[in-house]
Amino acid sequence: MFTCCYTLLTAVAWLVALPILFLFSFRKKYRSSIPARFFLWRNTPLKPEGVWFHVCSFGEARAVAPLVERFDPGIRRLSATTQTGFESIQTLSAEQSRYLPFDPLLWFWMKPQKALVVMEAELWYLLFALAKRRGAATFLVNARISDRSWTRYRHFAWFYRRLFAHVDRVFAQSEADRKRLEALGARHVTVVGNIKLGQIPSPTRSFEKPEGYLVCAASTHEGEEGEILQAFRELKILRPESKMVLVPRHPERFEKVWRMMRSFGRLQEWRIARFSESGNLMADLTLMDRMGELINCYAVSDLVVLGGAFEPIGGHNAAEAAQFGIPIITGPHYFNQKDLFAGVEGLTVVERDKLAEALRYPKLLERSCLKQTENPLEIIEKEIRNVL
């Protein structure tokens, strides 16, 4: 009865939203995702009898890639919610990568699979319920519930209890996550840590390191770039040979960030460049306007300013930079990455108004490093293979 009522309500919501969805489908950001997810345009079902991995966006797709690669390409099935997520999973299985349709459309779209593996907080009721009903073993991996989200989850505990009734195994990031998930009705919860620490990606190519001290401003968000540029100016006064590569988190912000960099750089009489045009990091200030190059920037950097935490956003993956043993400065608002940050030593955490002071004397900063942890990928892989 609950499944029928849920399907009816989401179907009504879908019908009501159709005009708005149609208009949004003309925007560049949603040009492929909305037609595929809400109209099934060029979105054929995945082949049956495979191991189906579902992610939300680019970050989750990158995190789950090492797990996906442990399985034969012939049984890989992948889906994503966002455009960046879809583009990323295509590198893992071009023929069997799809956008995840909106919940009620899954009745017509979903084929029986051997296993469904869902990343983090992609808790779509019909995704789990129908996959389970059609014979799949269901897994939630890298599961977490942040401090910020916990209150909202508790308000809808009645809903999540019904959802978790269709989830066979849950692999949580931390003990706190386990307790919260079990309070919502999750069963068979195992704490394995963050899978992003299980296999950190290596550089895909080598950049020529420029002369001088190279700062990488990584995964920055709205409201952070201006403060970072001001702080970098303080460093450059003391060390004129210093250079910076700025890597915004979201590609749709490249143009806006470039305009800011260009205006700021001209005032300082710096050389500025876009990586897509120069192909190197030799300018005083370079915009990294290509996806997938952040790890390559880390490999040649002397220091990282990690965004997403100077504003109340939740933080980003510090482990990718820490593998190179370089100093990392980040902000205090890393509430979505607490477990991941716990696996890294030597982080320098400062408020945004103290960033310039921290960056001014980089030799005084502690170098980061990864703590020794078990590999959660091996644990999860074993459980999935037990049902194949």
Short mmCIF file of C-alpha atoms in Angstrom, two decimals:
data_model
loop_
_atom_site.label_atom_id
_atom_site.label_comp_id
_atom_site.label_asym_id
_atom_site.label_seq_id
_atom_site.Cartn_x
_atom_site.Cartn_y
_atom_site.Cartn_z
CA MET A 1 0.00 0.00 0.00
CA PHE A 2 2.81 2.43 0.85
CA THR A 3 4.53 1.72 -2.47
CA CYS A 4 1.31 2.37 -4.39
CA CYS A 5 0.63 5.63 -2.55
CA TYR A 6 4.22 6.80 -3.00
CA THR A 7 4.10 6.02 -6.71
CA LEU A 8 0.84 7.92 -7.10
CA LEU A 9 2.11 11.01 -5.25
CA THR A 10 5.38 11.17 -7.16
CA ALA A 11 3.55 10.63 -10.46
CA VAL A 12 1.25 13.56 -9.69
CA ALA A 13 4.27 15.71 -8.76
CA TRP A 14 5.91 14.72 -12.05
CA LEU A 15 2.81 15.69 -14.08
CA VAL A 16 2.47 19.04 -12.31
CA ALA A 17 6.17 19.83 -12.85
CA LEU A 18 6.24 18.90 -16.55
CA PRO A 19 5.90 22.48 -17.91
CA ILE A 20 8.70 23.74 -15.65
CA LEU A 21 10.90 20.77 -16.50
CA PHE A 22 10.34 21.39 -20.18
CA LEU A 23 11.51 25.01 -19.85
CA PHE A 24 14.54 24.07 -17.75
CA SER A 25 15.56 21.45 -20.31
CA PHE A 26 16.66 24.28 -22.63
CA ARG A 27 19.32 25.43 -20.17
CA LYS A 28 22.81 24.19 -20.93
CA LYS A 29 23.26 22.70 -17.46
CA TYR A 30 20.15 20.50 -17.81
CA ARG A 31 20.01 19.98 -21.58
CA SER A 32 20.79 16.28 -21.38
CA SER A 33 19.83 15.36 -17.80
CA ILE A 34 16.21 16.59 -17.69
CA PRO A 35 15.07 14.99 -20.99
CA ALA A 36 16.73 11.71 -19.97
CA ARG A 37 15.54 11.63 -16.36
CA PHE A 38 12.02 13.00 -16.69
CA PHE A 39 11.07 12.12 -20.28
CA LEU A 40 13.27 9.01 -20.86
CA TRP A 41 14.64 10.70 -23.97
CA ARG A 42 17.45 8.53 -25.36
CA ASN A 43 17.56 6.76 -22.00
CA THR A 44 17.04 3.06 -22.68
CA PRO A 45 17.03 0.58 -19.77
CA LEU A 46 20.22 -0.99 -18.53
CA LYS A 47 20.82 -4.60 -19.55
CA PRO A 48 19.60 -7.08 -16.91
CA GLU A 49 21.59 -9.39 -14.63
CA GLY A 50 24.46 -7.04 -13.84
CA VAL A 51 25.91 -5.17 -10.87
CA TRP A 52 24.27 -1.76 -10.94
CA PHE A 53 26.14 1.17 -9.36
CA HIS A 54 24.26 4.43 -8.83
CA VAL A 55 25.80 7.80 -7.94
CA CYS A 56 24.62 11.38 -7.76
CA SER A 57 27.33 13.57 -9.25
CA PHE A 58 30.99 13.88 -10.23
CA GLY A 59 32.44 13.47 -6.74
CA GLU A 60 30.55 10.26 -5.99
CA ALA A 61 31.35 8.89 -9.45
CA ARG A 62 35.07 9.39 -8.87
CA ALA A 63 34.84 7.88 -5.39
CA VAL A 64 33.10 4.71 -6.53
CA ALA A 65 35.28 4.20 -9.63
CA PRO A 66 37.91 2.01 -7.86
CA LEU A 67 35.11 -0.27 -6.64
CA VAL A 68 33.47 -0.46 -10.07
CA GLU A 69 36.80 -1.34 -11.69
CA ARG A 70 37.06 -4.45 -9.50
CA PHE A 71 34.19 -6.00 -11.49
CA ASP A 72 34.24 -7.36 -15.02
CA PRO A 73 33.18 -4.75 -17.62
CA GLY A 74 30.55 -7.15 -18.92
CA ILE A 75 28.48 -6.96 -15.73
CA ARG A 76 28.94 -3.26 -14.94
CA ARG A 77 25.78 -1.16 -15.00
CA LEU A 78 25.94 2.52 -14.00
CA SER A 79 23.58 5.43 -13.49
CA ALA A 80 23.89 9.01 -12.27
CA THR A 81 21.60 11.87 -11.33
CA THR A 82 23.54 14.88 -12.63
CA GLN A 83 25.24 15.73 -15.90
CA THR A 84 28.74 15.77 -14.38
CA GLY A 85 28.06 12.42 -12.75
CA PHE A 86 26.86 10.93 -16.03
CA GLU A 87 29.90 12.19 -17.93
CA SER A 88 32.15 10.62 -15.31
CA ILE A 89 30.53 7.16 -15.23
CA GLN A 90 30.75 6.94 -19.00
CA THR A 91 34.50 6.47 -18.63
CA LEU A 92 33.77 3.29 -16.66
CA SER A 93 31.18 1.79 -19.01
CA ALA A 94 30.23 3.84 -22.03
CA GLU A 95 27.55 1.43 -23.29
CA GLN A 96 25.91 0.77 -19.92
CA SER A 97 25.78 4.26 -18.39
CA ARG A 98 22.45 6.02 -17.96
CA TYR A 99 20.72 8.88 -16.21
CA LEU A 100 18.53 7.62 -13.37
CA PRO A 101 14.88 8.22 -14.27
CA PHE A 102 12.62 9.99 -11.80
CA ASP A 103 11.10 7.54 -9.30
CA PRO A 104 7.69 6.62 -10.86
CA LEU A 105 9.27 6.09 -14.28
CA LEU A 106 11.38 3.29 -12.83
CA TRP A 107 8.34 0.98 -13.00
CA PHE A 108 8.67 0.96 -16.80
CA TRP A 109 12.44 1.35 -17.05
CA MET A 110 14.13 -0.90 -14.51
CA LYS A 111 15.30 -4.40 -15.47
CA PRO A 112 16.20 -7.16 -12.95
CA GLN A 113 19.79 -6.91 -11.70
CA LYS A 114 21.92 -9.15 -9.50
CA ALA A 115 22.95 -6.30 -7.20
CA LEU A 116 22.24 -2.61 -6.70
CA VAL A 117 25.04 -0.54 -5.13
CA VAL A 118 24.07 3.05 -4.23
CA MET A 119 26.53 5.70 -3.08
CA GLU A 120 26.18 7.84 0.04
CA ALA A 121 22.78 9.58 0.36
CA GLU A 122 20.98 8.76 -2.90
CA LEU A 123 17.94 7.46 -1.02
CA TRP A 124 15.26 7.08 -3.69
CA TYR A 125 12.49 4.84 -2.37
CA LEU A 126 11.44 3.14 -5.60
CA LEU A 127 15.05 2.65 -6.66
CA PHE A 128 15.58 0.29 -3.72
CA ALA A 129 12.06 -1.12 -3.50
CA LEU A 130 11.77 -2.12 -7.17
CA ALA A 131 15.36 -3.38 -7.42
CA LYS A 132 14.73 -5.60 -4.39
CA ARG A 133 11.35 -6.76 -5.71
CA ARG A 134 12.97 -7.71 -9.04
CA GLY A 135 15.64 -9.86 -7.46
CA ALA A 136 18.62 -7.62 -6.67
CA ALA A 137 20.62 -7.64 -3.47
CA THR A 138 20.72 -4.00 -2.35
CA PHE A 139 23.67 -2.15 -0.83
CA LEU A 140 24.18 1.41 0.43
CA VAL A 141 27.91 2.23 0.50
CA ASN A 142 29.89 5.11 1.95
CA ALA A 143 26.72 5.99 3.83
CA ARG A 144 26.74 9.11 5.95
CA ILE A 145 24.35 11.51 7.65
CA SER A 146 25.94 14.86 8.43
CA ASP A 147 25.26 16.89 11.55
CA ARG A 148 23.54 19.44 9.40
CA SER A 149 21.19 16.89 7.79
CA TRP A 150 20.39 14.79 10.85
CA THR A 151 17.46 16.93 12.03
CA ARG A 152 15.81 16.74 8.61
CA TYR A 153 16.27 12.97 8.46
CA ARG A 154 14.69 12.53 11.90
CA HIS A 155 11.61 14.48 10.84
CA PHE A 156 11.06 11.91 8.08
CA ALA A 157 12.12 8.83 10.05
CA TRP A 158 8.78 7.15 9.22
CA PHE A 159 9.69 7.34 5.52
CA TYR A 160 13.28 6.14 5.88
CA ARG A 161 12.20 3.15 7.98
CA ARG A 162 10.17 1.96 5.01
CA LEU A 163 13.00 2.70 2.59
CA PHE A 164 15.63 0.85 4.64
CA ALA A 165 13.37 -2.19 4.76
CA HIS A 166 14.50 -2.71 1.15
CA VAL A 167 18.26 -2.27 1.82
CA ASP A 168 20.15 -5.48 2.61
CA ARG A 169 23.54 -4.12 3.70
CA VAL A 170 24.81 -0.68 4.68
CA PHE A 171 28.48 0.31 4.81
CA ALA A 172 28.85 3.46 6.92
CA GLN A 173 31.69 5.95 7.08
CA SER A 174 31.81 6.31 10.87
CA GLU A 175 30.37 5.07 14.15
CA ALA A 176 28.24 8.21 14.41
CA ASP A 177 26.80 7.49 10.96
CA ARG A 178 26.04 3.90 12.00
CA LYS A 179 24.02 5.02 15.03
CA ARG A 180 22.04 7.53 12.99
CA LEU A 181 21.36 5.07 10.18
CA GLU A 182 20.17 2.40 12.60
CA ALA A 183 17.91 4.96 14.29
CA LEU A 184 16.28 5.43 10.88
CA GLY A 185 15.73 1.70 10.46
CA ALA A 186 18.86 0.56 8.60
CA ARG A 187 19.85 -3.06 9.18
CA HIS A 188 23.17 -4.90 8.93
CA VAL A 189 25.24 -1.70 9.17
CA THR A 190 29.03 -2.09 9.09
CA VAL A 191 31.50 0.75 9.70
CA VAL A 192 34.29 0.52 7.12
CA GLY A 193 35.40 4.15 6.84
CA ASN A 194 35.30 6.40 3.82
CA ILE A 195 35.96 4.55 0.55
CA LYS A 196 37.67 7.68 -0.77
CA LEU A 197 40.58 6.69 1.48
CA GLY A 198 40.58 3.17 0.08
CA GLN A 199 42.14 4.03 -3.24
CA ILE A 200 43.09 7.60 -3.89
CA PRO A 201 43.48 8.45 -7.59
CA SER A 202 46.95 8.98 -8.99
CA PRO A 203 47.95 11.66 -11.50
CA THR A 204 46.90 10.94 -15.06
CA ARG A 205 49.64 13.07 -16.63
CA SER A 206 52.60 15.20 -15.62
CA PHE A 207 52.50 18.98 -15.71
CA GLU A 208 55.71 20.97 -15.96
CA LYS A 209 56.23 22.60 -12.59
CA PRO A 210 56.71 26.37 -12.92
CA GLU A 211 59.55 28.16 -11.21
CA GLY A 212 58.66 29.58 -7.82
CA TYR A 213 56.17 28.57 -5.16
CA LEU A 214 52.99 27.08 -6.65
CA VAL A 215 49.72 27.39 -4.74
CA CYS A 216 46.69 25.35 -5.81
CA ALA A 217 43.33 26.87 -4.82
CA ALA A 218 41.19 23.74 -5.11
CA SER A 219 37.44 23.10 -5.35
CA THR A 220 36.50 26.71 -4.63
CA HIS A 221 32.94 28.01 -4.34
CA GLU A 222 31.07 31.29 -4.58
CA GLY A 223 32.39 33.74 -2.01
CA GLU A 224 35.76 32.01 -1.57
CA GLU A 225 37.78 33.03 -4.63
CA GLY A 226 37.94 36.71 -3.71
CA GLU A 227 39.35 35.98 -0.26
CA ILE A 228 41.85 33.50 -1.69
CA LEU A 229 43.09 35.98 -4.29
CA GLN A 230 43.56 38.66 -1.62
CA ALA A 231 45.52 36.20 0.52
CA PHE A 232 47.67 35.17 -2.42
CA ARG A 233 48.55 38.80 -3.05
CA GLU A 234 50.03 38.93 0.48
CA LEU A 235 52.19 35.90 -0.30
CA LYS A 236 53.30 37.33 -3.63
CA ILE A 237 54.47 40.53 -1.98
CA LEU A 238 56.91 38.49 0.09
CA ARG A 239 57.64 35.89 -2.61
CA PRO A 240 57.19 37.54 -6.04
CA GLU A 241 58.01 34.30 -7.85
CA SER A 242 54.89 32.63 -6.40
CA LYS A 243 52.15 31.41 -8.74
CA MET A 244 48.61 30.15 -8.29
CA VAL A 245 46.32 27.78 -10.17
CA LEU A 246 42.67 28.27 -9.27
CA VAL A 247 40.31 25.29 -9.71
CA PRO A 248 36.59 26.11 -9.21
CA ARG A 249 34.47 23.21 -8.00
CA HIS A 250 31.71 23.63 -10.61
CA PRO A 251 32.44 24.05 -14.33
CA GLU A 252 29.43 26.32 -14.86
CA ARG A 253 31.29 28.96 -12.79
CA PHE A 254 34.43 29.00 -14.94
CA GLU A 255 33.44 32.14 -16.84
CA LYS A 256 32.45 34.09 -13.75
CA VAL A 257 35.64 33.15 -11.92
CA TRP A 258 37.71 34.01 -15.00
CA ARG A 259 36.26 37.52 -15.11
CA MET A 260 37.13 38.00 -11.43
CA MET A 261 40.66 36.68 -11.94
CA ARG A 262 41.22 38.83 -15.00
CA SER A 263 40.18 42.03 -13.21
CA PHE A 264 42.20 41.23 -10.11
CA GLY A 265 45.26 40.13 -12.08
CA ARG A 266 45.31 43.26 -14.22
CA LEU A 267 45.20 45.46 -11.12
CA GLN A 268 48.27 43.65 -9.79
CA GLU A 269 49.94 43.62 -13.24
CA TRP A 270 50.17 39.83 -13.12
CA ARG A 271 50.26 37.45 -16.05
CA ILE A 272 46.95 35.60 -16.17
CA ALA A 273 45.91 32.63 -18.31
CA ARG A 274 43.28 29.97 -18.88
CA PHE A 275 44.70 26.45 -18.89
CA SER A 276 42.47 25.50 -21.84
CA GLU A 277 44.36 28.09 -23.90
CA SER A 278 47.89 28.05 -22.45
CA GLY A 279 48.16 24.34 -21.63
CA ASN A 280 50.54 25.08 -18.72
CA LEU A 281 50.74 26.65 -15.24
CA MET A 282 53.44 29.23 -15.98
CA ALA A 283 51.35 32.40 -15.52
CA ASP A 284 51.16 34.22 -12.20
CA LEU A 285 47.50 33.26 -12.06
CA THR A 286 46.02 30.35 -14.04
CA LEU A 287 42.39 29.25 -14.22
CA MET A 288 42.08 25.47 -14.47
CA ASP A 289 39.02 25.32 -16.70
CA ARG A 290 39.11 21.62 -17.52
CA MET A 291 37.53 18.83 -15.48
CA GLY A 292 39.58 15.97 -14.08
CA GLU A 293 42.89 17.86 -13.77
CA LEU A 294 42.85 18.64 -10.05
CA ILE A 295 44.93 15.63 -9.02
CA ASN A 296 47.52 16.59 -11.66
CA CYS A 297 47.69 20.09 -10.19
CA TYR A 298 48.20 18.68 -6.69
CA ALA A 299 51.17 16.64 -7.92
CA VAL A 300 53.20 19.76 -8.81
CA SER A 301 51.91 22.14 -6.11
CA ASP A 302 53.81 23.32 -3.05
CA LEU A 303 50.70 24.18 -1.06
CA VAL A 304 46.94 23.65 -1.35
CA VAL A 305 44.16 25.99 -0.27
CA LEU A 306 41.17 23.65 -0.17
CA GLY A 307 37.82 25.35 -0.76
CA GLY A 308 34.33 24.37 0.23
CA ALA A 309 35.01 25.04 3.92
CA PHE A 310 35.59 28.80 4.16
CA GLU A 311 31.87 29.15 3.49
CA PRO A 312 29.28 26.82 5.16
CA ILE A 313 29.38 24.30 2.29
CA GLY A 314 30.71 21.19 4.01
CA GLY A 315 34.28 20.77 2.76
CA HIS A 316 35.92 18.56 0.12
CA ASN A 317 38.30 15.62 -0.11
CA ALA A 318 41.61 16.50 1.56
CA ALA A 319 43.08 13.01 1.09
CA GLU A 320 43.80 13.50 -2.62
CA ALA A 321 46.19 16.35 -1.84
CA ALA A 322 47.55 14.79 1.37
CA GLN A 323 49.00 11.83 -0.53
CA PHE A 324 51.66 14.23 -1.86
CA GLY A 325 52.71 15.35 1.63
CA ILE A 326 52.13 19.06 1.00
CA PRO A 327 50.70 21.65 3.40
CA ILE A 328 46.91 22.05 3.16
CA ILE A 329 45.00 25.09 4.39
CA THR A 330 41.22 24.81 4.64
CA GLY A 331 38.32 26.41 6.47
CA PRO A 332 36.36 25.30 9.55
CA HIS A 333 33.11 24.40 7.75
CA TYR A 334 33.98 20.82 6.77
CA PHE A 335 30.94 19.22 8.43
CA ASN A 336 30.30 16.88 5.47
CA GLN A 337 33.88 15.58 5.51
CA LYS A 338 34.55 14.93 9.19
CA ASP A 339 35.32 11.25 8.75
CA LEU A 340 37.49 11.91 5.69
CA PHE A 341 39.38 14.69 7.46
CA ALA A 342 39.95 12.32 10.39
CA GLY A 343 42.04 10.20 8.03
CA VAL A 344 44.43 13.09 7.27
CA GLU A 345 47.09 14.53 9.57
CA GLY A 346 48.65 17.98 9.35
CA LEU A 347 45.71 20.03 8.10
CA THR A 348 45.77 23.76 8.86
CA VAL A 349 42.23 24.95 9.59
CA VAL A 350 41.62 28.72 9.68
CA GLU A 351 38.73 31.15 9.42
CA ARG A 352 38.53 32.97 6.10
CA ASP A 353 39.73 36.25 7.61
CA LYS A 354 42.89 34.47 8.84
CA LEU A 355 43.71 32.90 5.47
CA ALA A 356 46.13 35.64 4.39
CA GLU A 357 48.06 35.31 7.64
CA ALA A 358 48.36 31.52 7.24
CA LEU A 359 49.41 31.78 3.61
CA ARG A 360 51.97 34.53 4.18
CA TYR A 361 54.57 32.20 5.70
CA PRO A 362 54.06 28.79 4.09
CA LYS A 363 57.30 27.30 5.45
CA LEU A 364 55.78 27.44 8.94
CA LEU A 365 52.87 25.18 7.89
CA GLU A 366 52.83 21.50 8.79
CA ARG A 367 52.94 19.02 5.93
CA SER A 368 49.91 16.80 5.53
CA CYS A 369 49.92 13.00 5.37
CA LEU A 370 47.46 10.10 5.31
CA LYS A 371 46.84 7.94 8.35
CA GLN A 372 47.05 4.19 7.93
CA THR A 373 43.56 2.70 7.41
CA GLU A 374 42.01 -0.55 6.27
CA ASN A 375 40.93 -0.69 2.66
CA PRO A 376 37.11 -0.60 2.72
CA LEU A 377 36.92 -1.47 -0.98
CA GLU A 378 38.02 -5.03 -0.30
CA ILE A 379 35.34 -5.51 2.36
CA ILE A 380 32.56 -4.16 0.15
CA GLU A 381 33.70 -6.07 -2.93
CA LYS A 382 33.62 -9.35 -1.00
CA GLU A 383 30.03 -8.75 0.18
CA ILE A 384 28.84 -7.91 -3.32
CA ARG A 385 30.50 -10.97 -4.84
CA ASN A 386 28.78 -13.19 -2.28
CA VAL A 387 25.44 -12.51 -4.01
CA LEU A 388 26.61 -12.95 -7.61
#
